[in-house]
Amino acid sequence: MSKLQGTISGICLWFVLCAGNLSGVTAGKPVIDGTELRVTASFAGKESIAATGPFELQLSRPLTAEEGRLAVLVGQTDVTALMTIGTQTLHFESRAFPLPAGETQVTVYLVAADNEWKEIATFPLRVAATEAPVIGEAPAQPPVTETNGVAAAADPAAAATPPVKRRFGFDKIELAPSLNLGVKSQFAETHFPDANRPARTTFADATLTGTWKSEMARGAMQMQQQFDIVGSSFRNEALRFNELQNGAPKIDLSSYLMQFQQGTRKLNLGHGSFGAHRHLINNFSSRGMTFTTPLNSRIDLSAVAMNSTNVVGWSNFFGLANRRHQLFGGVIGLEGVKSRPGALRLEAGVVDAWFTANRQNFNQGNINDAERSQGASVRLVAKDKSERARLDAGFTRSRFVNPEDPLLNQGAANVVATRQTSRNARFIDAGYDLVKGFSFIKPPVAPAAADAAATQNGQPPQAAPEPKKFNLTVNLRHEQVDPLFRSIGASTQADLFRNELEFVGSYADLSFTAAHTRFNDNLAEIQTLLRTNTRRTAFAINTPTQGLFSNHVNTAEPNPLFPRLGYTFERVHASADFIPLGDAFKDPGAIPDLATLNQAVTAEWQFKTVRAGYRLNHSLADNRAVGRERADLQNFVHGMTFGWTPRPTFDLNFEMNFEDANNREEANTNRTLRFAVNTTWQATTRQSIALTFSTLGAGDLRRVNRNRNTEFDLQWNYKLTRESENRFQKAQVNYFLRYSNRFARIQNFLENVNNPTKLQTFNTGLNFIFF
């Protein structure tokens, strides 16, 4: 452990020394509701911008919480933390971190909640060259002249410029703590029968959540930190109770991240993710450290040392306490075209990982075997200058073994050790824009007379409406993973061969996707194992119908009577390639042959204060196995929604779902009907009321089973806020009072079963939010 701490300390010391001028300072395209997210850049069309900015990225619509967050990279450098993020804007302006001079590329990613990065926009950027002092050297001083023996600056404006004010030795220091102290209690409850008694009838618990954020900068050195803690006075709700039981601390560290960046070098300590090599290490998330640095203008290096599972808590702070439960890896990248980063990029990666038995992610309870994997991979990413043709391909070879584990052997003498195996995996993703920005008609030109009249009235000339554009892209995907392939750094299905052809297109606001996939397992064609061939065909289309009844020019005011329609179709056929040898497959019904069909239609209307929607889903599982031809399942689901918002302080939603499930083999149909109502009312600026009610009834046509569930919740909230210009004096107090009612009844008339259950609870809580 001392060697590990010494290594980490050495890396951190080297990184700080690279900053030079810090000597002596101590550092303490997604679619939502059919609306595509588009990004435009303020520097588009400009010859160049200054190294310090500013520039701005504009979103076509606000980003929802379900979609995730945005990340912006300039070249290979993540500048998201340096940007001011608004509802639909991202603004960059930084003197502490100037942009690199020359041609580069700005890439915008959408980062989902599961940390999956998806590229949604790229823009070429040229940064004007500026002369800057070398880090560690004193900046050049303006020439001086002597007047009556007194030195004076040659530039009076320079002499009048006040010196840069620093706080604690930093050009920039921002602190953003947050603390939430809560008290929740259940002061009354009733239940029926006694078997439905909750584990705690009444209780009063204290809770805590806190976050410490800070950002510091001096020169080209940037430092950001974030620590998140959670706590509960009830130990069963402690963060690591599933892992440590009664030994779990009541206040624990849920996550932390410390980022140090000097120019384009970056060191991260704490929770993060690493890797984009699909079969070797792909978005591997855990606690540890990652380091990224460019070796020259074309070559960059990334390295990682992490725990083999996701860990939380104060112990094992760096995630590297156990040598037999670690993952080490690295990726070196080479840019083939210096002027266009990403045009031709070759990457090579290596991984060496251990996994200790009976260790798992903190929120899992399964028992795992010991594992060891070592592997290497190469990845090629390429795209042409117009970005119409794209290629992403990779090859991985991994060596995997389950080391001997005495704890799992349980003293057995005849345990056969697993053999070490080396297996390969490969993938190819290729895409090409067959049609890009094609218009079926010429753009209309505004009449000259109209422009002249507008000019006389002092108004700018009206721009001609933009014509609708047609786009069509074809994607080809191939993947093969050998049997027994395994890498600890990537979640991969072994023994798989897959090919896919996909077409993605759009016309104005209409979008569609069509794909066909063929895959199978048992690549070794072992005659005693089942081999399944699977064929999948899918199609989806989504469009606002008002566009279908207008001319070829986009209309600014759509008619709300025309809904937005969507349709999806999916058919999957899985069948055995041959009949395996052995007694287990003598029964004809054991040989699978199943075709499933799934279709869905959606329609949505949006008026000024009213919204409505309808959804129809039909699915069919057609069993074609010999002797099981009648074992089919067919489902119909109808769903309707209605919303009304007469004013911003009141919102009402109604939902109804009807499901019909037909089991043809049993000649029986189960039906389910559900109603739900929820409403929120902001009665005053400080208090609000929320109500939720739902009821569900289910039964079969044989009149054998009948079930009913009813849920009712009513909550009153009161908020008291104290605002101040000083962020450390802000405080907020929230109080809530909640009543819940649960009722369920299970009936079986054939077996004379009638089991009703009831539960009513009264809860209250108080939250103190600081900063």
XYZ file of N, CA and C in Angstrom, residues 296-486:
573
model
N 2.635 14.710 -28.492
C 2.996 15.744 -29.466
C 1.705 16.171 -30.159
N 1.819 16.859 -31.281
C 0.634 17.384 -31.955
C -0.243 16.294 -32.558
N 0.258 15.067 -32.665
C -0.513 13.991 -33.293
C -0.802 12.819 -32.357
N -0.005 12.636 -31.338
C -0.099 11.452 -30.488
C -0.545 11.865 -29.088
N -1.490 11.121 -28.529
C -1.934 11.353 -27.161
C -1.984 10.031 -26.415
N -1.903 10.114 -25.086
C -1.836 8.940 -24.234
C -2.839 9.081 -23.106
N -3.560 7.991 -22.810
C -4.473 7.939 -21.686
C -4.165 6.676 -20.888
N -4.175 6.803 -19.556
C -3.898 5.666 -18.682
C -4.927 5.642 -17.563
N -5.188 4.437 -17.037
C -6.206 4.275 -16.002
C -5.751 3.230 -15.000
N -6.075 3.464 -13.735
C -5.917 2.487 -12.660
C -7.163 2.600 -11.800
N -8.000 1.549 -11.786
C -9.288 1.603 -11.114
C -9.563 0.325 -10.350
N -10.509 0.426 -9.414
C -11.047 -0.753 -8.763
C -11.848 -1.554 -9.778
N -11.870 -2.872 -9.624
C -12.546 -3.716 -10.608
C -14.060 -3.676 -10.499
N -14.603 -3.116 -9.411
C -16.033 -2.905 -9.277
C -16.258 -1.505 -8.743
N -17.475 -1.040 -8.868
C -17.808 0.303 -8.400
C -17.901 0.289 -6.872
N -17.142 1.159 -6.213
C -17.097 1.192 -4.756
C -17.484 2.581 -4.264
N -17.950 2.635 -3.033
C -18.291 3.883 -2.371
C -17.704 3.831 -0.965
N -17.787 4.957 -0.254
C -17.343 4.983 1.132
C -16.001 5.660 1.308
N -15.687 5.895 2.600
C -14.431 6.568 2.933
C -13.240 5.634 2.807
N -13.441 4.347 3.094
C -12.345 3.391 2.978
C -12.009 3.162 1.512
N -10.789 2.665 1.290
C -10.310 2.446 -0.077
C -10.526 3.706 -0.911
N -9.985 4.816 -0.416
C -10.285 6.138 -0.973
C -9.906 6.228 -2.450
N -8.731 5.719 -2.811
C -8.298 5.790 -4.203
C -8.792 4.607 -5.030
N -9.417 3.613 -4.389
C -9.927 2.458 -5.108
C -8.872 1.444 -5.479
N -7.653 1.576 -4.948
C -6.544 0.724 -5.365
C -5.921 -0.001 -4.191
N -6.726 -0.284 -3.165
C -6.174 -0.902 -1.961
C -5.849 -2.372 -2.155
N -6.563 -3.071 -3.039
C -6.391 -4.515 -3.210
C -5.797 -4.793 -4.582
N -4.578 -5.291 -4.610
C -3.908 -5.558 -5.884
C -4.645 -6.609 -6.695
N -5.346 -7.546 -6.033
C -6.057 -8.595 -6.740
C -7.461 -8.173 -7.141
N -7.760 -6.900 -7.004
C -9.085 -6.406 -7.394
C -8.928 -5.029 -8.055
N -8.109 -4.998 -9.095
C -7.787 -3.748 -9.777
C -7.809 -3.938 -11.281
N -7.958 -2.821 -11.971
C -7.885 -2.809 -13.432
C -6.897 -1.729 -13.856
N -5.917 -2.120 -14.631
C -4.947 -1.188 -15.191
C -5.078 -1.210 -16.711
N -5.003 -0.061 -17.316
C -5.113 -0.004 -18.769
C -4.555 1.284 -19.326
N -4.434 1.299 -20.619
C -3.932 2.484 -21.300
C -4.323 2.468 -22.764
N -4.442 3.655 -23.337
C -4.773 3.810 -24.746
C -3.850 4.877 -25.320
N -3.222 4.588 -26.429
C -2.406 5.564 -27.142
C -3.056 5.803 -28.499
N -3.235 7.071 -28.843
C -3.920 7.433 -30.077
C -3.039 8.225 -31.012
N -3.217 8.009 -32.298
C -2.451 8.701 -33.340
C -3.411 9.341 -34.313
N -3.318 10.659 -34.489
C -4.117 11.394 -35.459
C -3.392 11.391 -36.804
N -4.065 10.832 -37.823
C -3.438 10.744 -39.132
C -3.441 12.045 -39.896
N -4.450 12.912 -39.655
C -4.557 14.192 -40.354
C -4.515 15.278 -39.284
N -3.414 15.999 -39.219
C -3.211 16.983 -38.166
C -4.219 18.118 -38.255
N -4.572 18.534 -39.455
C -5.477 19.683 -39.615
C -6.929 19.322 -39.320
N -7.262 18.038 -39.329
C -8.646 17.617 -39.075
C -8.643 16.493 -38.038
N -8.640 16.847 -36.743
C -8.665 15.796 -35.718
C -9.904 14.928 -35.864
N -9.700 13.622 -35.775
C -10.789 12.674 -35.927
C -11.002 12.200 -37.338
N -10.346 12.824 -38.330
C -10.507 12.387 -39.708
C -9.928 10.994 -39.917
N -8.802 10.709 -39.291
C -8.178 9.395 -39.367
C -7.424 9.182 -38.058
N -7.985 8.368 -37.198
C -7.402 8.172 -35.876
C -7.224 6.686 -35.615
N -6.026 6.319 -35.166
C -5.698 4.944 -34.834
C -5.381 4.871 -33.348
N -6.028 3.930 -32.647
C -5.824 3.770 -31.211
C -5.406 2.335 -30.909
N -4.537 2.198 -29.906
C -4.135 0.894 -29.398
C -4.313 0.899 -27.887
N -4.948 -0.138 -27.365
C -5.224 -0.189 -25.931
C -4.799 -1.511 -25.326
N -4.476 -1.484 -24.031
C -4.108 -2.689 -23.274
C -4.832 -2.647 -21.941
N -5.118 -3.834 -21.381
C -5.798 -3.955 -20.092
C -5.224 -5.152 -19.357
N -4.990 -4.971 -18.054
C -4.610 -6.057 -17.155
C -5.490 -5.908 -15.918
N -6.373 -6.890 -15.655
C -7.365 -6.735 -14.605
C -7.492 -8.006 -13.781
N -7.735 -7.786 -12.463
C -8.009 -8.861 -11.519
C -9.392 -8.635 -10.921
N -10.068 -9.732 -10.609
C -11.369 -9.653 -9.948
C -11.379 -10.686 -8.828
N -11.483 -10.212 -7.591
C -11.460 -11.101 -6.442
C -12.838 -11.697 -6.199
N -12.897 -12.941 -5.806
C -14.177 -13.606 -5.554
C -14.929 -12.930 -4.413
N -16.266 -13.032 -4.479
C -17.172 -12.502 -3.450
C -17.089 -10.991 -3.312
N -16.599 -10.317 -4.322
C -16.638 -8.852 -4.347
C -17.510 -8.431 -5.515
N -18.359 -7.448 -5.293
C -19.285 -7.002 -6.317
C -19.530 -5.512 -6.131
N -20.280 -4.939 -7.054
C -20.673 -3.548 -6.894
C -21.432 -3.386 -5.581
N -21.298 -2.200 -4.971
C -21.830 -1.994 -3.627
C -23.335 -2.228 -3.545
N -24.048 -2.114 -4.665
C -25.500 -2.280 -4.642
C -25.934 -3.642 -5.170
N -25.020 -4.615 -5.235
C -25.349 -5.961 -5.672
C -25.070 -6.949 -4.551
N -25.723 -8.101 -4.612
C -25.548 -9.096 -3.569
C -25.182 -10.469 -4.087
N -24.774 -10.601 -5.343
C -24.459 -11.901 -5.896
C -23.052 -12.345 -5.500
N -22.797 -13.646 -5.619
C -21.482 -14.211 -5.308
C -20.752 -14.444 -6.617
N -19.581 -13.844 -6.761
C -18.832 -13.938 -8.009
C -17.580 -14.782 -7.809
N -17.150 -15.408 -8.890
C -15.922 -16.178 -8.902
C -14.746 -15.235 -9.160
N -13.540 -15.693 -8.790
C -12.347 -14.907 -9.084
C -12.078 -14.926 -10.584
N -11.584 -13.815 -11.118
C -11.336 -13.710 -12.555
C -10.034 -12.963 -12.790
N -9.432 -13.223 -13.934
C -8.234 -12.505 -14.368
C -8.292 -12.399 -15.882
N -8.107 -11.194 -16.414
C -8.102 -11.018 -17.864
C -6.995 -10.054 -18.251
N -6.370 -10.342 -19.368
C -5.355 -9.495 -19.987
C -5.677 -9.416 -21.467
N -5.585 -8.217 -22.022
C -5.934 -8.091 -23.425
C -5.353 -6.862 -24.080
N -5.455 -6.847 -25.396
C -5.000 -5.715 -26.195
C -5.965 -5.539 -27.357
N -6.079 -4.307 -27.832
C -6.999 -4.026 -28.929
C -6.463 -2.881 -29.766
N -6.951 -2.828 -31.004
C -6.679 -1.704 -31.896
C -8.019 -1.206 -32.413
N -8.104 0.087 -32.613
C -9.341 0.702 -33.091
C -9.010 1.763 -34.124
N -9.764 1.774 -35.206
C -9.579 2.744 -36.285
C -10.861 3.547 -36.452
N -10.737 4.868 -36.405
C -11.859 5.778 -36.620
C -11.502 6.695 -37.781
N -12.410 6.788 -38.750
C -12.119 7.597 -39.938
C -13.401 8.237 -40.454
N -13.256 9.394 -41.073
C -14.358 10.065 -41.753
C -13.777 11.017 -42.774
N -14.511 11.215 -43.881
C -14.008 12.079 -44.934
C -14.206 13.550 -44.545
N -13.743 14.433 -45.401
C -13.774 15.855 -45.079
C -15.184 16.376 -44.941
N -16.107 15.874 -45.732
C -17.502 16.308 -45.653
C -18.276 15.554 -44.576
N -17.626 14.540 -43.962
C -18.220 13.700 -42.916
C -19.427 12.912 -43.426
N -19.460 12.637 -44.703
C -20.527 11.798 -45.247
C -20.206 10.326 -45.052
N -18.941 9.973 -45.086
C -18.521 8.589 -44.890
C -17.828 8.469 -43.543
N -18.208 7.447 -42.773
C -17.661 7.262 -41.429
C -17.341 5.783 -41.223
N -16.277 5.534 -40.468
C -15.858 4.167 -40.186
C -15.358 4.079 -38.755
N -15.786 3.040 -38.056
C -15.308 2.737 -36.705
C -15.131 1.231 -36.632
N -13.886 0.781 -36.488
C -13.598 -0.651 -36.508
C -12.594 -0.972 -35.419
N -12.676 -2.202 -34.889
C -11.756 -2.586 -33.832
C -11.552 -4.085 -33.777
N -10.404 -4.466 -33.223
C -10.056 -5.874 -33.027
C -9.466 -6.027 -31.638
N -9.900 -7.066 -30.907
C -9.453 -7.290 -29.535
C -9.068 -8.745 -29.359
N -7.982 -8.959 -28.634
C -7.604 -10.309 -28.215
C -7.448 -10.289 -26.701
N -8.174 -11.179 -26.031
C -8.189 -11.179 -24.569
C -7.865 -12.570 -24.056
N -7.073 -12.618 -22.984
C -6.738 -13.874 -22.313
C -7.429 -13.878 -20.958
N -8.197 -14.946 -20.689
C -9.055 -14.973 -19.511
C -8.910 -16.300 -18.793
N -8.992 -16.224 -17.434
C -8.921 -17.429 -16.622
C -9.637 -17.176 -15.306
N -10.215 -18.241 -14.717
C -10.759 -18.199 -13.358
C -9.720 -18.815 -12.424
N -8.967 -18.011 -11.676
C -7.958 -18.579 -10.774
C -8.613 -19.469 -9.713
N -7.818 -20.364 -9.161
C -8.322 -21.264 -8.126
C -8.750 -20.469 -6.901
N -9.913 -20.814 -6.364
C -10.478 -20.104 -5.220
C -10.858 -21.125 -4.150
N -10.061 -21.234 -3.083
C -10.371 -22.233 -2.039
C -11.723 -22.012 -1.390
N -12.179 -20.767 -1.292
C -13.460 -20.507 -0.653
C -14.613 -21.108 -1.439
N -14.525 -21.063 -2.779
C -15.583 -21.635 -3.603
C -15.430 -23.140 -3.775
N -14.212 -23.644 -3.643
C -14.024 -25.096 -3.765
C -14.671 -25.857 -2.610
N -14.824 -25.218 -1.442
C -15.485 -25.822 -0.282
C -14.824 -27.142 0.131
N -13.483 -27.214 -0.036
C -12.751 -28.391 0.416
C -12.864 -29.598 -0.494
N -13.537 -29.475 -1.628
C -13.678 -30.614 -2.537
C -12.325 -30.976 -3.140
N -12.072 -32.261 -3.265
C -10.754 -32.701 -3.733
C -10.680 -32.845 -5.239
N -11.798 -33.051 -5.907
C -11.778 -33.341 -7.340
C -12.225 -32.154 -8.177
N -11.899 -30.944 -7.728
C -12.260 -29.753 -8.482
C -11.276 -29.574 -9.630
N -11.783 -29.503 -10.840
C -10.943 -29.346 -12.019
C -10.734 -27.856 -12.281
N -9.495 -27.414 -12.339
C -9.178 -26.009 -12.563
C -9.529 -25.612 -14.001
N -10.015 -24.413 -14.161
C -10.329 -23.914 -15.498
C -9.042 -23.623 -16.255
N -9.117 -23.769 -17.566
C -7.949 -23.526 -18.394
C -7.926 -22.083 -18.872
N -6.749 -21.561 -18.980
C -6.588 -20.205 -19.497
C -6.851 -20.200 -20.995
N -7.702 -19.274 -21.443
C -8.071 -19.226 -22.856
C -7.792 -17.844 -23.418
N -7.416 -17.802 -24.680
C -7.232 -16.552 -25.415
C -8.208 -16.548 -26.577
N -9.020 -15.512 -26.639
C -10.050 -15.438 -27.659
C -10.057 -14.047 -28.292
N -10.700 -13.958 -29.475
C -10.729 -12.724 -30.250
C -12.146 -12.165 -30.341
N -12.197 -10.877 -30.610
C -13.470 -10.199 -30.890
C -13.183 -9.069 -31.860
N -14.151 -8.801 -32.730
C -13.959 -7.732 -33.708
C -15.302 -7.075 -34.012
N -15.228 -5.840 -34.505
C -16.444 -5.147 -34.932
C -16.089 -4.150 -36.025
N -17.082 -3.853 -36.865
C -16.960 -2.840 -37.914
C -18.288 -2.098 -37.983
N -18.252 -0.801 -37.801
C -19.413 0.070 -37.975
C -19.081 1.072 -39.079
N -19.822 1.018 -40.181
C -19.582 1.926 -41.306
C -20.880 2.635 -41.654
N -20.781 3.912 -41.952
C -21.952 4.688 -42.323
C -21.653 5.627 -43.473
N -22.682 5.864 -44.294
C -22.509 6.780 -45.420
C -23.814 7.528 -45.658
N -23.710 8.845 -45.838
C -24.876 9.679 -46.124
C -25.166 9.615 -47.618
N -26.142 8.800 -48.000
C -26.508 8.691 -49.408
C -27.067 10.005 -49.933
N -27.894 10.660 -49.136
C -28.477 11.954 -49.487
C -28.306 12.858 -48.276
N -27.816 14.069 -48.496
C -27.568 14.987 -47.386
C -28.034 16.383 -47.760
N -29.071 16.848 -47.100
C -29.568 18.203 -47.300
C -30.132 18.456 -48.679
N -30.813 17.440 -49.264
C -31.360 17.597 -50.610
C -32.755 18.236 -50.535
N -33.011 19.202 -51.417
C -34.312 19.864 -51.501
C -34.962 19.518 -52.840
N -36.230 19.131 -52.785
C -36.927 18.738 -53.997
C -37.327 19.941 -54.851
N -37.386 21.121 -54.247
C -37.712 22.337 -55.000
C -36.661 23.380 -54.713
N -36.591 24.358 -55.559
C -35.660 25.443 -55.339
C -36.161 26.328 -54.208
N -35.233 26.904 -53.424
C -35.668 27.783 -52.334
C -36.456 28.964 -52.883
N -37.629 29.272 -52.301
C -38.389 30.429 -52.770
C -37.657 31.720 -52.453
N -37.793 32.667 -53.345
C -37.141 33.957 -53.199
C -38.192 34.994 -52.840
N -37.918 35.774 -51.818
C -38.864 36.818 -51.415
C -38.992 37.841 -52.527
N -40.205 38.290 -52.850
C -40.397 39.277 -53.907
C -39.616 40.553 -53.621
N -39.053 41.111 -54.702
C -38.279 42.342 -54.532
C -39.161 43.491 -54.056
N -40.426 43.510 -54.498
C -41.331 44.579 -54.078
C -41.564 44.530 -52.579
N -41.688 43.329 -52.027
C -41.900 43.201 -50.591
C -40.677 43.677 -49.821
N -39.480 43.380 -50.337
C -38.274 43.855 -49.670
C -38.178 45.368 -49.714
N -38.552 45.960 -50.862
C -38.495 47.421 -50.969
C -39.478 48.086 -50.027
N -40.692 47.515 -49.915
C -41.684 48.083 -48.995
C -41.215 47.977 -47.554
N -40.590 46.860 -47.202
C -40.104 46.702 -45.836
C -38.992 47.687 -45.530
N -38.131 47.956 -46.529
C -37.048 48.910 -46.314
C -37.585 50.312 -46.107
N -38.613 50.689 -46.871
C -39.201 52.023 -46.697
C -39.845 52.176 -45.317
N -40.372 51.106 -44.772
C -41.003 51.167 -43.454
C -40.000 51.030 -42.318
N -38.729 50.980 -42.648
C -37.707 50.869 -41.623
C -37.550 49.464 -41.057
N -38.074 48.450 -41.737
C -37.979 47.076 -41.283
C -36.994 46.315 -42.166
N -36.318 45.313 -41.585
C -35.384 44.518 -42.404
C -36.148 43.682 -43.415
N -35.538 43.384 -44.545
C -36.199 42.547 -45.550
C -36.513 41.168 -44.986
N -37.646 40.620 -45.412
C -38.064 39.308 -44.933
C -37.274 38.214 -45.656
N -36.682 37.309 -44.841
C -35.916 36.210 -45.426
C -36.869 35.161 -46.000
N -36.438 34.546 -47.072
C -37.262 33.521 -47.696
C -37.326 32.292 -46.791
N -38.499 31.645 -46.695
C -38.607 30.448 -45.851
C -37.653 29.360 -46.335
N -37.117 28.623 -45.392
C -36.173 27.563 -45.728
C -36.925 26.347 -46.263
N -36.524 25.792 -47.391
C -37.214 24.613 -47.932
C -36.910 23.377 -47.092
N -37.762 22.392 -47.222
C -37.575 21.154 -46.487
C -36.443 20.343 -47.098
N -35.651 19.726 -46.223
C -34.479 18.972 -46.664
C -34.704 17.481 -46.450
N -34.135 16.701 -47.368
C -34.219 15.243 -47.302
C -32.832 14.683 -47.039
N -32.750 13.747 -46.051
C -31.487 13.107 -45.702
C -31.704 11.603 -45.617
N -30.706 10.852 -46.076
C -30.775 9.395 -46.019
C -29.376 8.844 -45.764
N -29.258 8.034 -44.705
C -27.981 7.455 -44.300
C -28.104 5.946 -44.239
N -27.069 5.248 -44.695
C -27.020 3.797 -44.603
C -25.885 3.430 -43.637
N -26.174 2.489 -42.733
C -25.200 2.016 -41.754
C -25.045 0.511 -41.882
N -23.820 0.061 -41.865
C -23.498 -1.363 -41.887
C -22.728 -1.700 -40.620
N -23.143 -2.768 -39.931
C -22.490 -3.168 -38.679
C -22.196 -4.660 -38.710
N -21.004 -4.988 -38.265
C -20.584 -6.386 -38.172
C -19.887 -6.592 -36.835
N -20.183 -7.726 -36.189
C -19.552 -8.038 -34.904
C -19.422 -9.542 -34.766
N -18.248 -9.958 -34.279
C -18.021 -11.370 -33.983
C -17.235 -11.467 -32.684
N -17.759 -12.255 -31.747
C -17.113 -12.484 -30.454
C -16.966 -13.985 -30.281
N -15.737 -14.440 -30.094
C -15.471 -15.868 -30.011
C -16.098 -16.472 -28.755
N -16.354 -17.788 -28.774
C -16.815 -18.464 -27.552
C -15.780 -18.322 -26.436
N -16.267 -18.206 -25.189
C -15.441 -18.073 -23.990
C -14.640 -16.777 -23.958
N -15.005 -15.802 -24.806
C -14.326 -14.502 -24.752
C -14.810 -13.757 -23.510
N -13.872 -13.090 -22.809
C -14.225 -12.336 -21.612
C -13.157 -11.280 -21.351
